[in-house]
JSON list of C-alpha atoms and ligand atoms in Angstrom, two decimals:
[
{"chain": "A", "resi": 12, "resn": "UNK", "atom": "CA", "xyz": [-156.25, -13.11, -62.11]},
{"chain": "A", "resi": 13, "resn": "UNK", "atom": "CA", "xyz": [-153.13, -11.21, -61.06]},
{"chain": "A", "resi": 14, "resn": "UNK", "atom": "CA", "xyz": [-151.68, -11.50, -57.55]},
{"chain": "A", "resi": 15, "resn": "UNK", "atom": "CA", "xyz": [-150.38, -8.35, -55.84]},
{"chain": "A", "resi": 16, "resn": "UNK", "atom": "CA", "xyz": [-149.02, -8.29, -52.30]},
{"chain": "A", "resi": 17, "resn": "UNK", "atom": "CA", "xyz": [-150.38, -5.57, -50.02]},
{"chain": "A", "resi": 18, "resn": "UNK", "atom": "CA", "xyz": [-147.40, -4.53, -47.92]},
{"chain": "A", "resi": 19, "resn": "UNK", "atom": "CA", "xyz": [-144.37, -2.27, -47.75]},
{"chain": "A", "resi": 20, "resn": "UNK", "atom": "CA", "xyz": [-142.31, -4.94, -45.98]},
{"chain": "A", "resi": 21, "resn": "UNK", "atom": "CA", "xyz": [-139.31, -5.77, -48.17]},
{"chain": "A", "resi": 22, "resn": "UNK", "atom": "CA", "xyz": [-138.76, -9.28, -46.77]},
{"chain": "A", "resi": 23, "resn": "UNK", "atom": "CA", "xyz": [-142.38, -10.24, -47.42]},
{"chain": "A", "resi": 24, "resn": "UNK", "atom": "CA", "xyz": [-142.25, -8.77, -50.92]},
{"chain": "A", "resi": 25, "resn": "UNK", "atom": "CA", "xyz": [-139.08, -10.80, -51.63]},
{"chain": "A", "resi": 26, "resn": "UNK", "atom": "CA", "xyz": [-140.65, -13.97, -50.18]},
{"chain": "A", "resi": 27, "resn": "UNK", "atom": "CA", "xyz": [-143.77, -13.62, -52.34]},
{"chain": "A", "resi": 28, "resn": "UNK", "atom": "CA", "xyz": [-141.69, -12.74, -55.39]},
{"chain": "A", "resi": 29, "resn": "UNK", "atom": "CA", "xyz": [-139.57, -15.87, -54.96]},
{"chain": "A", "resi": 30, "resn": "UNK", "atom": "CA", "xyz": [-142.74, -17.98, -55.27]},
{"chain": "A", "resi": 31, "resn": "UNK", "atom": "CA", "xyz": [-142.85, -16.83, -58.89]},
{"chain": "A", "resi": 32, "resn": "UNK", "atom": "CA", "xyz": [-146.54, -15.97, -58.76]},
{"chain": "A", "resi": 33, "resn": "UNK", "atom": "CA", "xyz": [-146.31, -12.29, -57.84]},
{"chain": "A", "resi": 34, "resn": "UNK", "atom": "CA", "xyz": [-147.58, -9.74, -60.34]},
{"chain": "A", "resi": 35, "resn": "UNK", "atom": "CA", "xyz": [-147.16, -6.56, -58.31]},
{"chain": "A", "resi": 36, "resn": "UNK", "atom": "CA", "xyz": [-147.29, -4.68, -55.02]},
{"chain": "A", "resi": 37, "resn": "UNK", "atom": "CA", "xyz": [-149.69, -2.25, -53.41]},
{"chain": "A", "resi": 38, "resn": "UNK", "atom": "CA", "xyz": [-148.84, -0.03, -50.48]},
{"chain": "A", "resi": 39, "resn": "UNK", "atom": "CA", "xyz": [-150.65, 2.70, -48.63]},
{"chain": "A", "resi": 40, "resn": "UNK", "atom": "CA", "xyz": [-149.52, 5.40, -46.19]},
{"chain": "A", "resi": 41, "resn": "UNK", "atom": "CA", "xyz": [-150.39, 3.21, -43.18]},
{"chain": "A", "resi": 42, "resn": "UNK", "atom": "CA", "xyz": [-148.42, 0.23, -44.55]},
{"chain": "A", "resi": 43, "resn": "UNK", "atom": "CA", "xyz": [-145.42, 2.52, -45.17]},
{"chain": "A", "resi": 44, "resn": "UNK", "atom": "CA", "xyz": [-145.67, 3.93, -41.63]},
{"chain": "A", "resi": 45, "resn": "UNK", "atom": "CA", "xyz": [-145.79, 0.36, -40.26]},
{"chain": "A", "resi": 46, "resn": "UNK", "atom": "CA", "xyz": [-142.30, -0.14, -41.74]},
{"chain": "A", "resi": 47, "resn": "UNK", "atom": "CA", "xyz": [-141.16, 3.16, -40.19]},
{"chain": "A", "resi": 48, "resn": "UNK", "atom": "CA", "xyz": [-141.19, 4.94, -43.57]},
{"chain": "A", "resi": 49, "resn": "UNK", "atom": "CA", "xyz": [-142.33, 8.56, -43.29]},
{"chain": "A", "resi": 50, "resn": "UNK", "atom": "CA", "xyz": [-141.18, 11.78, -44.96]},
{"chain": "A", "resi": 51, "resn": "UNK", "atom": "CA", "xyz": [-140.81, 12.44, -48.69]},
{"chain": "A", "resi": 52, "resn": "UNK", "atom": "CA", "xyz": [-137.18, 11.31, -49.07]},
{"chain": "A", "resi": 53, "resn": "UNK", "atom": "CA", "xyz": [-137.59, 8.00, -47.23]},
{"chain": "A", "resi": 54, "resn": "UNK", "atom": "CA", "xyz": [-140.86, 7.30, -49.04]},
{"chain": "A", "resi": 55, "resn": "UNK", "atom": "CA", "xyz": [-139.28, 7.80, -52.47]},
{"chain": "A", "resi": 56, "resn": "UNK", "atom": "CA", "xyz": [-136.21, 5.73, -51.52]},
{"chain": "A", "resi": 57, "resn": "UNK", "atom": "CA", "xyz": [-138.44, 2.91, -50.27]},
{"chain": "A", "resi": 58, "resn": "UNK", "atom": "CA", "xyz": [-140.57, 2.87, -53.44]},
{"chain": "A", "resi": 59, "resn": "UNK", "atom": "CA", "xyz": [-137.32, 2.68, -55.43]},
{"chain": "A", "resi": 60, "resn": "UNK", "atom": "CA", "xyz": [-136.33, -0.43, -53.47]},
{"chain": "A", "resi": 61, "resn": "UNK", "atom": "CA", "xyz": [-139.75, -2.09, -53.96]},
{"chain": "A", "resi": 62, "resn": "UNK", "atom": "CA", "xyz": [-139.84, -1.26, -57.67]},
{"chain": "A", "resi": 63, "resn": "UNK", "atom": "CA", "xyz": [-136.39, -2.85, -57.99]},
{"chain": "A", "resi": 64, "resn": "UNK", "atom": "CA", "xyz": [-137.51, -6.14, -56.42]},
{"chain": "A", "resi": 65, "resn": "UNK", "atom": "CA", "xyz": [-140.57, -6.84, -58.58]},
{"chain": "A", "resi": 66, "resn": "UNK", "atom": "CA", "xyz": [-141.06, -6.58, -62.33]},
{"chain": "A", "resi": 67, "resn": "UNK", "atom": "CA", "xyz": [-144.80, -5.91, -61.98]},
{"chain": "A", "resi": 68, "resn": "UNK", "atom": "CA", "xyz": [-146.73, -2.80, -61.00]},
{"chain": "A", "resi": 69, "resn": "UNK", "atom": "CA", "xyz": [-146.05, -1.05, -57.70]},
{"chain": "A", "resi": 70, "resn": "UNK", "atom": "CA", "xyz": [-148.78, 1.27, -56.42]},
{"chain": "A", "resi": 71, "resn": "UNK", "atom": "CA", "xyz": [-147.39, 4.40, -54.75]},
{"chain": "A", "resi": 72, "resn": "UNK", "atom": "CA", "xyz": [-150.00, 6.53, -53.02]},
{"chain": "A", "resi": 73, "resn": "UNK", "atom": "CA", "xyz": [-150.15, 10.34, -53.10]},
{"chain": "A", "resi": 74, "resn": "UNK", "atom": "CA", "xyz": [-150.52, 12.06, -49.75]},
{"chain": "A", "resi": 75, "resn": "UNK", "atom": "CA", "xyz": [-151.83, 15.34, -51.20]},
{"chain": "A", "resi": 76, "resn": "UNK", "atom": "CA", "xyz": [-155.55, 15.93, -51.28]},
{"chain": "A", "resi": 77, "resn": "UNK", "atom": "CA", "xyz": [-155.77, 18.96, -53.52]},
{"chain": "A", "resi": 78, "resn": "UNK", "atom": "CA", "xyz": [-155.67, 18.59, -57.31]},
{"chain": "A", "resi": 79, "resn": "UNK", "atom": "CA", "xyz": [-152.58, 20.65, -58.11]},
{"chain": "A", "resi": 80, "resn": "UNK", "atom": "CA", "xyz": [-150.49, 19.12, -55.37]},
{"chain": "A", "resi": 81, "resn": "UNK", "atom": "CA", "xyz": [-151.74, 15.63, -56.24]},
{"chain": "A", "resi": 82, "resn": "UNK", "atom": "CA", "xyz": [-150.61, 16.12, -59.83]},
{"chain": "A", "resi": 83, "resn": "UNK", "atom": "CA", "xyz": [-147.20, 17.41, -58.74]},
{"chain": "A", "resi": 84, "resn": "UNK", "atom": "CA", "xyz": [-146.72, 14.55, -56.27]},
{"chain": "A", "resi": 85, "resn": "UNK", "atom": "CA", "xyz": [-148.06, 11.91, -58.66]},
{"chain": "A", "resi": 86, "resn": "UNK", "atom": "CA", "xyz": [-145.72, 13.01, -61.45]},
{"chain": "A", "resi": 87, "resn": "UNK", "atom": "CA", "xyz": [-142.77, 12.76, -59.03]},
{"chain": "A", "resi": 88, "resn": "UNK", "atom": "CA", "xyz": [-143.85, 9.28, -57.94]},
{"chain": "A", "resi": 89, "resn": "UNK", "atom": "CA", "xyz": [-144.30, 8.16, -61.55]},
{"chain": "A", "resi": 90, "resn": "UNK", "atom": "CA", "xyz": [-140.72, 9.25, -62.27]},
{"chain": "A", "resi": 91, "resn": "UNK", "atom": "CA", "xyz": [-139.29, 6.84, -59.68]},
{"chain": "A", "resi": 92, "resn": "UNK", "atom": "CA", "xyz": [-139.50, 3.80, -61.97]},
{"chain": "A", "resi": 93, "resn": "UNK", "atom": "CA", "xyz": [-141.40, 2.54, -65.01]},
{"chain": "A", "resi": 94, "resn": "UNK", "atom": "CA", "xyz": [-143.43, 0.08, -62.95]},
{"chain": "A", "resi": 95, "resn": "UNK", "atom": "CA", "xyz": [-144.79, 2.70, -60.55]},
{"chain": "A", "resi": 96, "resn": "UNK", "atom": "CA", "xyz": [-148.57, 3.20, -60.64]},
{"chain": "A", "resi": 97, "resn": "UNK", "atom": "CA", "xyz": [-149.84, 6.34, -58.91]},
{"chain": "A", "resi": 98, "resn": "UNK", "atom": "CA", "xyz": [-152.46, 5.57, -56.29]},
{"chain": "A", "resi": 99, "resn": "UNK", "atom": "CA", "xyz": [-155.10, 8.28, -56.01]},
{"chain": "A", "resi": 100, "resn": "UNK", "atom": "CA", "xyz": [-158.06, 8.49, -53.60]},
{"chain": "A", "resi": 101, "resn": "UNK", "atom": "CA", "xyz": [-161.66, 8.50, -54.87]},
{"chain": "A", "resi": 102, "resn": "UNK", "atom": "CA", "xyz": [-162.40, 12.19, -54.29]},
{"chain": "A", "resi": 103, "resn": "UNK", "atom": "CA", "xyz": [-163.43, 15.05, -56.58]},
{"chain": "A", "resi": 104, "resn": "UNK", "atom": "CA", "xyz": [-159.81, 16.25, -56.84]},
{"chain": "A", "resi": 105, "resn": "UNK", "atom": "CA", "xyz": [-158.72, 12.63, -57.23]},
{"chain": "A", "resi": 106, "resn": "UNK", "atom": "CA", "xyz": [-161.00, 12.13, -60.24]},
{"chain": "A", "resi": 107, "resn": "UNK", "atom": "CA", "xyz": [-159.62, 15.30, -61.84]},
{"chain": "A", "resi": 108, "resn": "UNK", "atom": "CA", "xyz": [-156.07, 14.12, -61.17]},
{"chain": "A", "resi": 109, "resn": "UNK", "atom": "CA", "xyz": [-156.75, 10.64, -62.62]},
{"chain": "A", "resi": 110, "resn": "UNK", "atom": "CA", "xyz": [-158.12, 12.23, -65.80]},
{"chain": "A", "resi": 111, "resn": "UNK", "atom": "CA", "xyz": [-154.98, 14.35, -66.02]},
{"chain": "A", "resi": 112, "resn": "UNK", "atom": "CA", "xyz": [-152.69, 11.35, -65.45]},
{"chain": "A", "resi": 113, "resn": "UNK", "atom": "CA", "xyz": [-154.58, 9.31, -68.07]},
{"chain": "A", "resi": 114, "resn": "UNK", "atom": "CA", "xyz": [-153.95, 12.09, -70.63]},
{"chain": "A", "resi": 115, "resn": "UNK", "atom": "CA", "xyz": [-150.23, 11.87, -69.82]},
{"chain": "A", "resi": 116, "resn": "UNK", "atom": "CA", "xyz": [-150.26, 8.03, -69.99]},
{"chain": "A", "resi": 117, "resn": "UNK", "atom": "CA", "xyz": [-149.37, 7.85, -66.30]},
{"chain": "A", "resi": 118, "resn": "UNK", "atom": "CA", "xyz": [-151.03, 4.74, -64.89]},
{"chain": "A", "resi": 119, "resn": "UNK", "atom": "CA", "xyz": [-153.19, 5.06, -61.77]},
{"chain": "A", "resi": 120, "resn": "UNK", "atom": "CA", "xyz": [-154.86, 2.98, -59.09]},
{"chain": "A", "resi": 121, "resn": "UNK", "atom": "CA", "xyz": [-158.05, 4.55, -57.73]},
{"chain": "A", "resi": 122, "resn": "UNK", "atom": "CA", "xyz": [-158.16, 3.72, -54.03]},
{"chain": "A", "resi": 123, "resn": "UNK", "atom": "CA", "xyz": [-160.77, 3.89, -51.25]},
{"chain": "A", "resi": 124, "resn": "UNK", "atom": "CA", "xyz": [-163.61, 2.68, -53.47]},
{"chain": "A", "resi": 125, "resn": "UNK", "atom": "CA", "xyz": [-166.70, 1.43, -51.65]},
{"chain": "A", "resi": 126, "resn": "UNK", "atom": "CA", "xyz": [-169.54, 1.65, -54.18]},
{"chain": "A", "resi": 127, "resn": "UNK", "atom": "CA", "xyz": [-170.39, 0.80, -57.79]},
{"chain": "A", "resi": 128, "resn": "UNK", "atom": "CA", "xyz": [-171.02, 4.50, -58.47]},
{"chain": "A", "resi": 129, "resn": "UNK", "atom": "CA", "xyz": [-167.48, 5.38, -57.43]},
{"chain": "A", "resi": 130, "resn": "UNK", "atom": "CA", "xyz": [-166.16, 2.54, -59.62]},
{"chain": "A", "resi": 131, "resn": "UNK", "atom": "CA", "xyz": [-168.03, 3.95, -62.65]},
{"chain": "A", "resi": 132, "resn": "UNK", "atom": "CA", "xyz": [-166.53, 7.39, -62.03]},
{"chain": "A", "resi": 133, "resn": "UNK", "atom": "CA", "xyz": [-163.04, 5.89, -61.69]},
{"chain": "A", "resi": 134, "resn": "UNK", "atom": "CA", "xyz": [-163.39, 4.05, -65.01]},
{"chain": "A", "resi": 135, "resn": "UNK", "atom": "CA", "xyz": [-164.67, 7.21, -66.70]},
{"chain": "A", "resi": 136, "resn": "UNK", "atom": "CA", "xyz": [-161.60, 9.05, -65.38]},
{"chain": "A", "resi": 137, "resn": "UNK", "atom": "CA", "xyz": [-159.45, 6.47, -67.18]},
{"chain": "A", "resi": 138, "resn": "UNK", "atom": "CA", "xyz": [-157.83, 4.84, -64.17]},
{"chain": "A", "resi": 139, "resn": "UNK", "atom": "CA", "xyz": [-155.78, 1.71, -64.81]},
{"chain": "A", "resi": 140, "resn": "UNK", "atom": "CA", "xyz": [-156.96, -0.07, -61.65]},
{"chain": "A", "resi": 141, "resn": "UNK", "atom": "CA", "xyz": [-159.94, 0.47, -59.39]},
{"chain": "A", "resi": 142, "resn": "UNK", "atom": "CA", "xyz": [-159.59, -0.75, -55.80]},
{"chain": "A", "resi": 143, "resn": "UNK", "atom": "CA", "xyz": [-162.82, -1.72, -54.02]},
{"chain": "A", "resi": 144, "resn": "UNK", "atom": "CA", "xyz": [-162.00, -2.52, -50.37]},
{"chain": "A", "resi": 145, "resn": "UNK", "atom": "CA", "xyz": [-163.60, -5.92, -49.78]},
{"chain": "A", "resi": 146, "resn": "UNK", "atom": "CA", "xyz": [-162.67, -6.38, -46.10]},
{"chain": "A", "resi": 147, "resn": "UNK", "atom": "CA", "xyz": [-163.61, -2.88, -45.04]},
{"chain": "A", "resi": 148, "resn": "UNK", "atom": "CA", "xyz": [-167.02, -3.26, -46.73]},
{"chain": "A", "resi": 149, "resn": "UNK", "atom": "CA", "xyz": [-167.50, -6.53, -44.83]},
{"chain": "A", "resi": 150, "resn": "UNK", "atom": "CA", "xyz": [-166.49, -4.71, -41.62]},
{"chain": "A", "resi": 151, "resn": "UNK", "atom": "CA", "xyz": [-169.64, -2.58, -41.81]},
{"chain": "A", "resi": 152, "resn": "UNK", "atom": "CA", "xyz": [-171.79, -5.67, -42.53]},
{"chain": "A", "resi": 153, "resn": "UNK", "atom": "CA", "xyz": [-172.21, -4.93, -46.23]},
{"chain": "A", "resi": 154, "resn": "UNK", "atom": "CA", "xyz": [-170.93, -7.52, -48.70]},
{"chain": "A", "resi": 155, "resn": "UNK", "atom": "CA", "xyz": [-167.50, -6.78, -50.22]},
{"chain": "A", "resi": 156, "resn": "UNK", "atom": "CA", "xyz": [-167.59, -9.68, -52.66]},
{"chain": "A", "resi": 157, "resn": "UNK", "atom": "CA", "xyz": [-171.06, -8.65, -53.87]},
{"chain": "A", "resi": 158, "resn": "UNK", "atom": "CA", "xyz": [-169.56, -5.24, -54.64]},
{"chain": "A", "resi": 159, "resn": "UNK", "atom": "CA", "xyz": [-166.82, -6.87, -56.78]},
{"chain": "A", "resi": 160, "resn": "UNK", "atom": "CA", "xyz": [-169.50, -8.84, -58.67]},
{"chain": "A", "resi": 161, "resn": "UNK", "atom": "CA", "xyz": [-171.54, -5.68, -59.27]},
{"chain": "A", "resi": 162, "resn": "UNK", "atom": "CA", "xyz": [-168.55, -3.72, -60.57]},
{"chain": "A", "resi": 163, "resn": "UNK", "atom": "CA", "xyz": [-167.48, -6.66, -62.79]},
{"chain": "A", "resi": 164, "resn": "UNK", "atom": "CA", "xyz": [-170.98, -6.81, -64.28]},
{"chain": "A", "resi": 165, "resn": "UNK", "atom": "CA", "xyz": [-171.07, -3.06, -64.97]},
{"chain": "A", "resi": 166, "resn": "UNK", "atom": "CA", "xyz": [-167.57, -2.98, -66.46]},
{"chain": "A", "resi": 167, "resn": "UNK", "atom": "CA", "xyz": [-168.39, -5.89, -68.74]},
{"chain": "A", "resi": 168, "resn": "UNK", "atom": "CA", "xyz": [-171.67, -4.31, -69.95]},
{"chain": "A", "resi": 169, "resn": "UNK", "atom": "CA", "xyz": [-170.01, -0.95, -70.50]},
{"chain": "A", "resi": 170, "resn": "UNK", "atom": "CA", "xyz": [-166.75, -2.30, -71.95]},
{"chain": "A", "resi": 171, "resn": "UNK", "atom": "CA", "xyz": [-164.58, -0.34, -69.49]},
{"chain": "A", "resi": 172, "resn": "UNK", "atom": "CA", "xyz": [-160.91, -1.37, -69.65]},
{"chain": "A", "resi": 173, "resn": "UNK", "atom": "CA", "xyz": [-160.12, -0.44, -66.02]},
{"chain": "A", "resi": 174, "resn": "UNK", "atom": "CA", "xyz": [-158.96, -3.53, -64.09]},
{"chain": "A", "resi": 175, "resn": "UNK", "atom": "CA", "xyz": [-160.82, -4.47, -60.91]},
{"chain": "A", "resi": 176, "resn": "UNK", "atom": "CA", "xyz": [-158.30, -4.82, -58.09]},
{"chain": "A", "resi": 177, "resn": "UNK", "atom": "CA", "xyz": [-159.97, -6.45, -55.09]},
{"chain": "A", "resi": 178, "resn": "UNK", "atom": "CA", "xyz": [-158.26, -4.80, -52.09]},
{"chain": "A", "resi": 179, "resn": "UNK", "atom": "CA", "xyz": [-158.52, -5.13, -48.33]},
{"chain": "A", "resi": 180, "resn": "UNK", "atom": "CA", "xyz": [-158.40, -8.91, -48.68]},
{"chain": "A", "resi": 181, "resn": "UNK", "atom": "CA", "xyz": [-158.47, -10.58, -45.27]},
{"chain": "A", "resi": 182, "resn": "UNK", "atom": "CA", "xyz": [-158.40, -14.33, -45.95]},
{"chain": "A", "resi": 183, "resn": "UNK", "atom": "CA", "xyz": [-157.65, -17.06, -48.51]},
{"chain": "A", "resi": 184, "resn": "UNK", "atom": "CA", "xyz": [-161.43, -17.44, -48.91]},
{"chain": "A", "resi": 185, "resn": "UNK", "atom": "CA", "xyz": [-161.66, -13.78, -49.99]},
{"chain": "A", "resi": 186, "resn": "UNK", "atom": "CA", "xyz": [-159.11, -14.54, -52.74]},
{"chain": "A", "resi": 187, "resn": "UNK", "atom": "CA", "xyz": [-161.18, -17.47, -54.07]},
{"chain": "A", "resi": 188, "resn": "UNK", "atom": "CA", "xyz": [-164.41, -15.45, -53.84]},
{"chain": "A", "resi": 189, "resn": "UNK", "atom": "CA", "xyz": [-162.84, -12.45, -55.59]},
{"chain": "A", "resi": 190, "resn": "UNK", "atom": "CA", "xyz": [-161.67, -14.74, -58.41]},
{"chain": "A", "resi": 191, "resn": "UNK", "atom": "CA", "xyz": [-165.21, -16.10, -58.80]},
{"chain": "A", "resi": 192, "resn": "UNK", "atom": "CA", "xyz": [-166.71, -12.61, -58.67]},
{"chain": "A", "resi": 193, "resn": "UNK", "atom": "CA", "xyz": [-164.64, -11.44, -61.65]},
{"chain": "A", "resi": 194, "resn": "UNK", "atom": "CA", "xyz": [-161.75, -9.53, -60.06]},
{"chain": "A", "resi": 195, "resn": "UNK", "atom": "CA", "xyz": [-158.83, -8.98, -62.45]},
{"chain": "A", "resi": 196, "resn": "UNK", "atom": "CA", "xyz": [-156.39, -8.62, -59.57]},
{"chain": "A", "resi": 197, "resn": "UNK", "atom": "CA", "xyz": [-156.31, -9.25, -55.83]},
{"chain": "A", "resi": 198, "resn": "UNK", "atom": "CA", "xyz": [-154.01, -7.51, -53.42]},
{"chain": "A", "resi": 199, "resn": "UNK", "atom": "CA", "xyz": [-153.47, -9.43, -50.24]},
{"chain": "A", "resi": 200, "resn": "UNK", "atom": "CA", "xyz": [-151.23, -9.80, -47.21]},
{"chain": "A", "resi": 201, "resn": "UNK", "atom": "CA", "xyz": [-148.65, -12.60, -47.58]},
{"chain": "A", "resi": 202, "resn": "UNK", "atom": "CA", "xyz": [-150.49, -14.69, -44.95]},
{"chain": "A", "resi": 203, "resn": "UNK", "atom": "CA", "xyz": [-153.63, -14.98, -47.11]},
{"chain": "A", "resi": 204, "resn": "UNK", "atom": "CA", "xyz": [-151.61, -15.84, -50.22]},
{"chain": "A", "resi": 205, "resn": "UNK", "atom": "CA", "xyz": [-149.75, -18.57, -48.32]},
{"chain": "A", "resi": 206, "resn": "UNK", "atom": "CA", "xyz": [-153.04, -19.69, -46.78]},
{"chain": "A", "resi": 207, "resn": "UNK", "atom": "CA", "xyz": [-154.11, -20.88, -50.22]},
{"chain": "A", "resi": 208, "resn": "UNK", "atom": "CA", "xyz": [-151.50, -23.65, -49.89]},
{"chain": "A", "resi": 209, "resn": "UNK", "atom": "CA", "xyz": [-153.20, -25.30, -46.95]},
{"chain": "A", "resi": 210, "resn": "UNK", "atom": "CA", "xyz": [-155.16, -28.53, -47.19]},
{"chain": "A", "resi": 211, "resn": "UNK", "atom": "CA", "xyz": [-155.00, -31.33, -44.61]},
{"chain": "A", "resi": 212, "resn": "UNK", "atom": "CA", "xyz": [-155.34, -33.99, -47.33]},
{"chain": "A", "resi": 213, "resn": "UNK", "atom": "CA", "xyz": [-152.18, -32.64, -48.98]},
{"chain": "A", "resi": 214, "resn": "UNK", "atom": "CA", "xyz": [-150.29, -33.00, -45.68]},
{"chain": "A", "resi": 215, "resn": "UNK", "atom": "CA", "xyz": [-151.70, -36.49, -45.05]},
{"chain": "A", "resi": 216, "resn": "UNK", "atom": "CA", "xyz": [-151.07, -37.58, -48.65]},
{"chain": "A", "resi": 217, "resn": "UNK", "atom": "CA", "xyz": [-147.47, -36.33, -48.64]},
{"chain": "A", "resi": 218, "resn": "UNK", "atom": "CA", "xyz": [-146.74, -37.94, -45.27]},
{"chain": "A", "resi": 219, "resn": "UNK", "atom": "CA", "xyz": [-148.03, -41.30, -46.62]},
{"chain": "A", "resi": 220, "resn": "UNK", "atom": "CA", "xyz": [-146.04, -41.08, -49.87]},
{"chain": "A", "resi": 221, "resn": "UNK", "atom": "CA", "xyz": [-142.86, -40.39, -47.89]},
{"chain": "A", "resi": 222, "resn": "UNK", "atom": "CA", "xyz": [-143.60, -43.07, -45.28]},
{"chain": "A", "resi": 223, "resn": "UNK", "atom": "CA", "xyz": [-144.25, -45.68, -48.01]},
{"chain": "A", "resi": 224, "resn": "UNK", "atom": "CA", "xyz": [-140.74, -45.02, -49.31]},
{"chain": "A", "resi": 225, "resn": "UNK", "atom": "CA", "xyz": [-139.27, -45.17, -45.80]},
{"chain": "A", "resi": 226, "resn": "UNK", "atom": "CA", "xyz": [-138.69, -41.43, -45.65]},
{"chain": "A", "resi": 227, "resn": "UNK", "atom": "CA", "xyz": [-139.92, -39.07, -42.99]},
{"chain": "B", "resi": 318, "resn": "E4P", "atom": "C1", "xyz": [-155.38, -1.23, -50.89]},
{"chain": "B", "resi": 318, "resn": "E4P", "atom": "O1", "xyz": [-154.59, -1.10, -51.82]},
{"chain": "B", "resi": 318, "resn": "E4P", "atom": "C2", "xyz": [-155.07, -1.07, -49.49]},
{"chain": "B", "resi": 318, "resn": "E4P", "atom": "O2", "xyz": [-153.68, -0.92, -49.34]},
{"chain": "B", "resi": 318, "resn": "E4P", "atom": "C3", "xyz": [-155.43, -2.23, -48.63]},
{"chain": "B", "resi": 318, "resn": "E4P", "atom": "O3", "xyz": [-155.85, -3.35, -49.37]},
{"chain": "B", "resi": 318, "resn": "E4P", "atom": "C4", "xyz": [-156.27, -1.88, -47.46]},
{"chain": "B", "resi": 318, "resn": "E4P", "atom": "O4", "xyz": [-156.45, -3.03, -46.68]},
{"chain": "B", "resi": 318, "resn": "E4P", "atom": "P1", "xyz": [-156.96, -2.98, -45.16]},
{"chain": "B", "resi": 318, "resn": "E4P", "atom": "O5", "xyz": [-158.42, -2.70, -45.16]},
{"chain": "B", "resi": 318, "resn": "E4P", "atom": "O6", "xyz": [-156.65, -4.35, -44.64]},
{"chain": "B", "resi": 318, "resn": "E4P", "atom": "O7", "xyz": [-156.16, -1.90, -44.49]}
]
């Protein structure tokens, strides 16, 4: 399973990248705004910086909602760097745009996916990644991990090559559950990735090893 970090914060991207386990980055318009990045020029410049830090895929989201503008914007984003993946919302125009991008060999990440039906449509449109939002599904008392399992089952039966990118990850437990459910990728805040490190027995064991050798 690939690990992507879900942020536009350059320090956090660098920190995760230095661990050596990072396979890519996802962003969204809200995450960009959180870093004070708004306006076409700053957005493009920021994606350039992110794409220069990591070797893996960097999802850059279109802000247009109509097909023609989405295509124009997506093609511009794809030109920023080879590792840019155009992130497109699961809408009627989005499906049309993903089909168009697939024909041009421009890789896409279908975002805002909340049902198995939407995931089927995304795969049919030839998207590279499909992003079901685990945490946001949980927020409305449905089961985000169950959705990942359902999509994984359908994709395996149908032989779809689209990769399942479990998004809106809120905890280390979500990462473990997504791995068990068949996600190909998770995208997560740095805190949940680092949370995987934690185990009290590791801390106790290390403290004892050091103490037995007279080290603190
Ligand atoms: C997906 O790529 C989104 O950027 C993200 O995972 C959404 O997460 P949130 O529900 O925590 O905002």
